[in-house]
CSV table of C-alpha atoms in Angstrom, one decimal:
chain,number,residue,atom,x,y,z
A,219,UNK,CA,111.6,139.1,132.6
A,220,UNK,CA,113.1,137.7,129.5
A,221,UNK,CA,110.7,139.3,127.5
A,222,UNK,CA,109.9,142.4,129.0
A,223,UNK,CA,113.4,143.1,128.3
A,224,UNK,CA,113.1,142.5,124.8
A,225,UNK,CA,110.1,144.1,124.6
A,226,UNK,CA,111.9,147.7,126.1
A,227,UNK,CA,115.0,147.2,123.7
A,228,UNK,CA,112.8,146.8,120.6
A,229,UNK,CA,110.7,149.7,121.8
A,230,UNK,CA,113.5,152.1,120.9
A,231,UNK,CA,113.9,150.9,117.7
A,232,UNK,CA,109.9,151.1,117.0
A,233,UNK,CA,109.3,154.3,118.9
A,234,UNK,CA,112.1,156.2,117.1
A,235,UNK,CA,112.8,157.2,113.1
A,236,UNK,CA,116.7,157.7,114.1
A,237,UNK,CA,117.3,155.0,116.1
A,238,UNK,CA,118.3,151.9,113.5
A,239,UNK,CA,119.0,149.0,116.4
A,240,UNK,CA,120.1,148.6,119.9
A,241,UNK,CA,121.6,146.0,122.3
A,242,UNK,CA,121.5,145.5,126.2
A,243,UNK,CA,124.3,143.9,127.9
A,244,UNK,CA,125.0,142.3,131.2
A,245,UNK,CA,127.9,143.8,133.3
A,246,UNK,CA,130.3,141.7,132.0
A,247,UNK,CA,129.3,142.5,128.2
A,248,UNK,CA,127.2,139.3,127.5
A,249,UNK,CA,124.2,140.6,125.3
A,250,UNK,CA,120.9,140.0,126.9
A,251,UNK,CA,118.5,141.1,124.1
A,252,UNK,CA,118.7,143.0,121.1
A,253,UNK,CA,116.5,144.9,118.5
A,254,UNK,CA,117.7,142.6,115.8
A,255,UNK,CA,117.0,139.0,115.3
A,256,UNK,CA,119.6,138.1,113.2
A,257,UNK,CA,122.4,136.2,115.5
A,258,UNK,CA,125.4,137.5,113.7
A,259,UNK,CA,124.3,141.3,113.7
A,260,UNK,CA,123.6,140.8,116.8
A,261,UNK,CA,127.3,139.1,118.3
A,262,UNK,CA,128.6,142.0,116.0
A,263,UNK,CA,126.4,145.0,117.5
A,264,UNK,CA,127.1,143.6,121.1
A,265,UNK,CA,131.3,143.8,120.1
A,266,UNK,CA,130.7,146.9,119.2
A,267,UNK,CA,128.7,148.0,122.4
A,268,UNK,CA,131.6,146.7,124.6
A,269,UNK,CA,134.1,148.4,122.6
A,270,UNK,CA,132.6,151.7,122.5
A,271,UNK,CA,132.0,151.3,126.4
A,272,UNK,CA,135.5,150.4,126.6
A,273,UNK,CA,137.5,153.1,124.7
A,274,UNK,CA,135.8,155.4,126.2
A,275,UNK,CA,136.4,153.9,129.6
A,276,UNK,CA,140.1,153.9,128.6
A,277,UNK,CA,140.0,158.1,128.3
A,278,UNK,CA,139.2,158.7,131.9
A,279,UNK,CA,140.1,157.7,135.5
A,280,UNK,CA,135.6,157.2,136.2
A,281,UNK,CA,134.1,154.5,134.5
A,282,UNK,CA,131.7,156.7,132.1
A,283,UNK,CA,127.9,156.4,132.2
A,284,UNK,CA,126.7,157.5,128.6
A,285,UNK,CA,128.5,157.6,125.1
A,286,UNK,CA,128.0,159.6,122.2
A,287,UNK,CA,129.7,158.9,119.3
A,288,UNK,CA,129.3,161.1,115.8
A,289,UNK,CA,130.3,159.9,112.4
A,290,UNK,CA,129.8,160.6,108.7
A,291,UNK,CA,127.1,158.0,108.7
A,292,UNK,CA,125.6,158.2,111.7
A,293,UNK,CA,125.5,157.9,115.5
A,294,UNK,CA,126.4,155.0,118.2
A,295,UNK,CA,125.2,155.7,121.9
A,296,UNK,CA,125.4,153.9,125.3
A,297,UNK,CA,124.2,154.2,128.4
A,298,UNK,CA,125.5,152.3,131.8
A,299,UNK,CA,124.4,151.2,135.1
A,300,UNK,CA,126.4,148.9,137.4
A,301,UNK,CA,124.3,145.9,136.1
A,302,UNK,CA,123.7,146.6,132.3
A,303,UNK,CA,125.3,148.6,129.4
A,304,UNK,CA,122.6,150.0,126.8
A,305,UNK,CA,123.7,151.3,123.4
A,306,UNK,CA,122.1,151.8,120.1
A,307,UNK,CA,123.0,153.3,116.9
A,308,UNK,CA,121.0,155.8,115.0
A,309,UNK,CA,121.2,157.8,112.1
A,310,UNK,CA,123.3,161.2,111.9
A,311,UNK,CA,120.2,163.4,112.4
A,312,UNK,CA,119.4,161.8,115.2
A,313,UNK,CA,119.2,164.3,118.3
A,314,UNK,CA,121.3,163.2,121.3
A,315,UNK,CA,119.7,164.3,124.3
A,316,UNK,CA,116.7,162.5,123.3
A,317,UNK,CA,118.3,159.6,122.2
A,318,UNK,CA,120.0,159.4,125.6
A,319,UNK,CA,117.0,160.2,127.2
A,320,UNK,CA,115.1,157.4,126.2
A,321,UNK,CA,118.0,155.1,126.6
A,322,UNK,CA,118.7,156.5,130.2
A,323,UNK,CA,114.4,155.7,130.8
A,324,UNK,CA,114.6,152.3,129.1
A,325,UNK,CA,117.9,151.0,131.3
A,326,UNK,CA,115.6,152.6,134.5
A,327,UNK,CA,112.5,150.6,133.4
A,328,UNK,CA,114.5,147.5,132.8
A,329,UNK,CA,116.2,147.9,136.6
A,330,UNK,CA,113.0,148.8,138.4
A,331,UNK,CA,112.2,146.3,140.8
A,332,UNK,CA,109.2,144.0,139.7
């Protein structure tokens, strides 16, 4: 399973021009895998992840189930299911309903049943 999930998390960074790196995280915001093999980038992506999911949790009375986040220099998303939180960052030309897309298909390919 281990790698299967890595595999599906570097997939959107392969498949995609705009996506840069993403991060999948447990429930309780422990990362799981990420696009990046570099352990620091990776703690600091995963912070980031939570905090996004956070903040954004912190706006409304429902837990949220996708993120999108514009800035200057580019884009942060998430996706969330009661087991896993998705997100990845892209550039700013990145177009969000596909990037959610494919995060939304990734988290449901990662959560089918084997």
């Amino acid at each position: 399973m281990a790698i299967l999930t890595a595999m599906v998390v570097r997939r959107l960074v392969d498949n995609s021009a705009d996506v840069q790196a993403a991060i999948l995280l447990d429930a309780a915001g422990t990362p799981i895998a990420s696009s990046d093999d570099d352990t620091g980038r990776t703690r600091e992506l995963a912070d980031l992840a939570r905090r996004l999911v956070e903040t954004a949790d912190g706006a409304t009375d429902e837990p949220i189930e996708q993120v999108e986040v514009q800035a200057a220099g580019g884009s942060a998303f998430a996706v969330r299911s009661p087991r896993h939180v998705l997100a990845c960052v892209a550039s700013r030309a990145a177009l969000p309903a596909l990037v959610l897309y494919d995060l939304r298909h990734a988290l449901l390919e990662l959560e089918r049943p084997a």
